[in-house]
Short mmCIF file of C-alpha atoms and ligand atoms in Angstrom, two decimals:
data_model
loop_
_atom_site.label_atom_id
_atom_site.label_comp_id
_atom_site.label_asym_id
_atom_site.label_seq_id
_atom_site.Cartn_x
_atom_site.Cartn_y
_atom_site.Cartn_z
CA MET A 1 124.52 162.27 42.11
CA THR A 2 125.14 164.23 45.27
CA ASP A 3 128.09 163.45 47.52
CA ALA A 4 125.95 161.69 50.09
CA ALA A 5 124.33 159.47 47.44
CA GLU A 6 127.79 158.58 46.10
CA ASN A 7 129.02 157.85 49.60
CA LEU A 8 125.98 155.66 50.19
CA ALA A 9 126.81 153.62 47.08
CA ASP A 10 130.42 153.24 48.27
CA VAL A 11 129.31 152.08 51.73
CA LYS A 12 126.91 149.57 50.22
CA ASN A 13 129.66 148.21 47.99
CA ALA A 14 131.99 147.90 50.97
CA ILE A 15 129.30 145.97 52.87
CA ARG A 16 128.85 143.67 49.87
CA ARG A 17 132.61 143.04 49.70
CA ALA A 18 132.86 142.34 53.43
CA ALA A 19 129.89 139.97 53.23
CA ARG A 20 131.52 138.11 50.36
CA THR A 21 134.81 137.86 52.31
CA ALA A 22 132.94 136.33 55.24
CA ASP A 23 130.83 134.12 52.96
CA ARG A 24 127.67 135.78 54.23
CA ASP A 25 124.46 136.66 52.39
CA VAL A 26 124.43 140.46 52.00
CA ASN A 27 120.63 140.40 52.39
CA GLY A 28 121.17 139.51 56.04
CA ILE A 29 122.84 142.86 56.66
CA THR A 30 120.89 146.08 57.16
CA LEU A 31 122.55 149.44 56.70
CA VAL A 32 121.26 151.98 59.21
CA ALA A 33 122.15 155.43 57.83
CA VAL A 34 122.81 157.63 60.85
CA SER A 35 121.40 161.07 60.06
CA LYS A 36 121.84 162.76 63.45
CA THR A 37 122.71 166.47 63.20
CA PHE A 38 121.74 166.54 59.50
CA ASP A 39 118.54 168.22 58.43
CA ALA A 40 115.79 167.12 56.06
CA ASP A 41 117.48 168.70 53.03
CA ASP A 42 120.67 166.73 53.68
CA ILE A 43 118.72 163.50 54.19
CA ARG A 44 116.45 163.73 51.13
CA PRO A 45 119.17 162.88 48.55
CA VAL A 46 119.92 159.69 50.49
CA LEU A 47 116.22 158.82 50.52
CA ASP A 48 116.07 159.55 46.81
CA ALA A 49 118.98 157.13 46.33
CA GLY A 50 116.78 154.42 47.82
CA GLN A 51 117.94 154.25 51.43
CA ARG A 52 115.03 153.64 53.81
CA VAL A 53 116.56 152.70 57.17
CA PHE A 54 117.84 155.59 59.29
CA GLY A 55 119.19 156.08 62.79
CA GLU A 56 118.85 159.07 65.09
CA ASN A 57 120.25 159.46 68.56
CA ARG A 58 117.92 162.06 70.05
CA VAL A 59 114.16 161.71 70.31
CA GLN A 60 113.52 165.44 70.10
CA GLU A 61 115.76 165.99 67.09
CA ALA A 62 114.09 163.10 65.26
CA GLN A 63 110.65 164.50 66.05
CA GLY A 64 111.66 167.71 64.31
CA LYS A 65 112.49 166.21 60.94
CA TRP A 66 111.10 162.70 60.48
CA PRO A 67 107.33 163.18 60.60
CA GLY A 68 107.64 165.52 57.61
CA LEU A 69 110.03 163.22 55.73
CA ARG A 70 107.75 160.27 56.43
CA ASP A 71 104.91 162.04 54.68
CA GLU A 72 107.13 162.07 51.58
CA TYR A 73 108.65 158.59 52.11
CA PRO A 74 106.13 156.49 54.06
CA ASP A 75 108.19 153.29 54.05
CA VAL A 76 111.04 154.70 56.15
CA GLU A 77 112.23 152.57 59.09
CA LEU A 78 113.55 154.70 61.94
CA HIS A 79 115.97 153.44 64.62
CA LEU A 80 116.70 155.11 67.94
CA ILE A 81 120.41 154.56 68.57
CA GLY A 82 121.03 157.07 71.37
CA PRO A 83 120.31 156.91 75.10
CA LEU A 84 116.65 156.92 76.04
CA GLN A 85 115.40 158.85 79.06
CA SER A 86 112.38 157.32 80.77
CA ASN A 87 110.35 160.52 80.35
CA LYS A 88 110.83 160.20 76.57
CA ALA A 89 109.62 156.59 76.33
CA ALA A 90 106.15 157.56 75.10
CA GLU A 91 107.52 159.73 72.32
CA ALA A 92 110.11 157.10 71.39
CA VAL A 93 107.47 154.36 71.09
CA ALA A 94 105.28 156.67 69.00
CA LEU A 95 108.03 157.63 66.54
CA PHE A 96 110.58 154.82 66.22
CA ASP A 97 110.26 151.43 64.53
CA VAL A 98 113.31 150.05 66.31
CA ILE A 99 114.74 151.07 69.69
CA GLU A 100 118.34 149.86 69.93
CA THR A 101 119.19 151.30 73.31
CA LEU A 102 117.19 149.45 75.95
CA ASP A 103 119.82 149.55 78.68
CA ARG A 104 118.17 149.30 82.12
CA GLU A 105 115.19 147.99 84.04
CA LYS A 106 113.47 151.36 84.32
CA ILE A 107 113.47 151.80 80.54
CA ALA A 108 112.11 148.28 80.03
CA LYS A 109 109.26 149.07 82.39
CA GLU A 110 108.43 152.39 80.68
CA LEU A 111 108.62 150.85 77.20
CA ALA A 112 106.35 147.98 78.23
CA LYS A 113 103.82 150.46 79.58
CA GLU A 114 103.84 152.58 76.42
CA ILE A 115 103.74 149.58 74.07
CA ALA A 116 100.61 148.37 75.86
CA LYS A 117 99.05 151.82 75.87
CA GLN A 118 99.81 152.81 72.28
CA GLY A 119 99.41 149.40 70.67
CA ARG A 120 102.65 150.02 68.80
CA SER A 121 105.52 147.55 69.11
CA PRO A 122 108.89 148.86 68.04
CA LYS A 123 111.52 146.15 67.70
CA LEU A 124 113.85 146.20 70.72
CA PHE A 125 117.60 145.74 71.04
CA VAL A 126 119.43 145.64 74.35
CA GLN A 127 122.54 147.81 74.47
CA VAL A 128 125.52 146.04 75.99
CA ASN A 129 128.46 147.96 77.47
CA THR A 130 131.06 145.52 76.11
CA GLY A 131 133.96 147.64 77.35
CA ASN A 132 132.48 148.08 80.84
CA GLU A 133 133.03 151.82 80.49
CA PRO A 134 131.61 153.67 83.50
CA GLN A 135 130.40 156.67 81.46
CA LYS A 136 128.75 154.57 78.75
CA ALA A 137 125.19 153.29 78.66
CA GLY A 138 124.49 149.60 78.38
CA ILE A 139 124.03 146.44 80.35
CA ASP A 140 127.09 144.80 81.91
CA PRO A 141 127.98 141.92 79.54
CA ARG A 142 127.82 139.49 82.47
CA GLU A 143 124.17 140.47 83.04
CA ALA A 144 123.00 140.47 79.42
CA VAL A 145 121.50 136.98 79.38
CA ALA A 146 119.62 137.52 82.65
CA PHE A 147 118.39 140.96 81.56
CA VAL A 148 117.02 139.72 78.22
CA LYS A 149 115.24 136.91 80.06
CA TRP A 150 113.90 139.31 82.68
CA CYS A 151 112.51 141.66 80.00
CA GLY A 152 110.45 138.78 78.64
CA GLU A 153 109.34 137.25 81.91
CA GLU A 154 108.68 140.45 83.84
CA HIS A 155 107.30 142.68 81.08
CA GLY A 156 106.45 140.43 78.15
CA LEU A 157 108.96 142.27 75.98
CA THR A 158 110.43 140.44 73.01
CA ILE A 159 114.09 141.35 72.59
CA SER A 160 115.17 141.03 68.96
CA GLY A 161 118.84 141.82 69.23
CA LEU A 162 121.87 143.26 70.99
CA MET A 163 123.75 146.46 70.22
CA CYS A 164 127.15 147.79 71.27
CA ILE A 165 129.41 150.81 70.87
CA PRO A 166 133.00 149.64 71.53
CA PRO A 167 135.41 151.98 73.35
CA PHE A 168 136.58 154.38 70.66
CA ASP A 169 140.28 153.94 71.41
CA GLU A 170 140.30 150.13 71.29
CA ASN A 171 140.41 147.52 68.58
CA PRO A 172 136.68 146.79 68.08
CA GLY A 173 137.23 143.14 67.11
CA PRO A 174 137.07 141.62 70.60
CA HIS A 175 133.95 143.71 71.39
CA PHE A 176 132.23 142.53 68.22
CA ALA A 177 133.17 138.94 69.06
CA LEU A 178 131.78 139.32 72.58
CA LEU A 179 128.50 140.82 71.35
CA ARG A 180 128.03 138.03 68.85
CA LYS A 181 128.69 135.40 71.50
CA LEU A 182 126.23 137.07 73.89
CA ALA A 183 123.56 137.24 71.18
CA GLY A 184 123.91 133.49 70.82
CA GLU A 185 123.63 132.95 74.56
CA CYS A 186 120.61 135.27 74.75
CA GLY A 187 118.98 133.50 71.81
CA VAL A 188 118.37 136.75 69.90
CA PRO A 189 118.84 136.86 66.12
CA LEU A 190 119.96 140.46 65.50
CA ILE A 191 123.32 142.13 66.17
CA SER A 192 123.85 145.88 65.75
CA MET A 193 127.55 146.79 65.65
CA GLY A 194 129.97 148.72 63.46
CA MET A 195 130.11 152.40 62.55
CA SER A 196 131.90 154.39 59.80
CA GLY A 197 135.38 153.35 60.90
CA ASP A 198 134.77 149.65 61.42
CA PHE A 199 131.57 148.49 59.73
CA GLU A 200 133.41 146.13 57.38
CA THR A 201 135.02 144.36 60.34
CA ALA A 202 131.60 144.20 62.00
CA VAL A 203 130.07 142.59 58.91
CA GLU A 204 132.86 140.02 58.81
CA MET A 205 132.19 139.29 62.49
CA GLY A 206 128.47 138.74 62.15
CA ALA A 207 126.68 142.11 62.35
CA THR A 208 123.11 142.07 61.04
CA HIS A 209 122.89 145.88 61.41
CA VAL A 210 125.66 148.42 60.87
CA ARG A 211 125.15 152.07 61.88
CA VAL A 212 126.98 154.37 59.50
CA GLY A 213 126.84 158.16 59.72
CA SER A 214 129.83 160.24 58.66
CA ALA A 215 130.92 157.86 55.86
CA ILE A 216 127.59 158.72 54.19
CA PHE A 217 126.68 162.24 55.29
CA GLY A 218 130.17 163.68 55.88
CA SER A 219 131.67 164.88 59.13
CA ARG A 220 129.46 166.40 61.80
C1 LIG B 1 126.71 158.63 65.70
C2 LIG B 1 126.54 157.19 65.92
C3 LIG B 1 126.86 156.27 64.91
C4 LIG B 1 127.47 156.66 63.57
O1 LIG B 1 128.80 157.09 63.75
P1 LIG B 1 129.75 157.37 62.49
O2 LIG B 1 131.11 157.19 63.04
O3 LIG B 1 129.46 158.76 62.06
O4 LIG B 1 129.43 156.38 61.45
C5 LIG B 1 126.63 154.93 65.16
N1 LIG B 1 126.10 154.51 66.33
C6 LIG B 1 125.78 155.36 67.31
C7 LIG B 1 125.19 154.83 68.57
C8 LIG B 1 126.00 156.73 67.15
O5 LIG B 1 125.66 157.57 68.14
#
């Protein structure tokens, strides 16, 4: 086994343990392997180890490596986890199965337009700026419920979940708790939270999706 395949097995075991601790069904938790900055040759061993759900944070970078890998592994599910520019909405809808970073009205409008045009419907998550950080993308937590509702009423978009990236220098627990509470208030079933340093906590606090990069692929 390569390092990354071993790391993948360790991460999956840790998810299983955290699920057991929280008395949750591990099948309700999806591991998104974050492959940003790694190339096809780094990713292939992880695919060969059975992983099929991957996250990328740049549209252009993903376009460079995933169409080729998808020819080899057609059942891959690709998540966009980085900020989406409105002029990249068409390419994002064409390439990704899940877009986790719907974070403003303009993006909702562009995604709705492209979904109608392309007849492709990636699953959508709304990114919430749980720490209210000025430099970070995401909807203000106080506006999350109204925004999710607006996406449906104004553009016919179905929002499947919420996503957050807690401030890196804070205890993530309160942010995970807030996101889970907001998901309940929004009436959306999916919750994407937790990265290499805190995915076990996220699982214990209700994450349905954890996004893990360096713990699998090594440092970037
Ligand atoms: C890079 C990234 C991750 C993965 O981070 P690691 O700490 O390497 O696990 C998760 N989510 C988002 C949005 C990212 O950009």
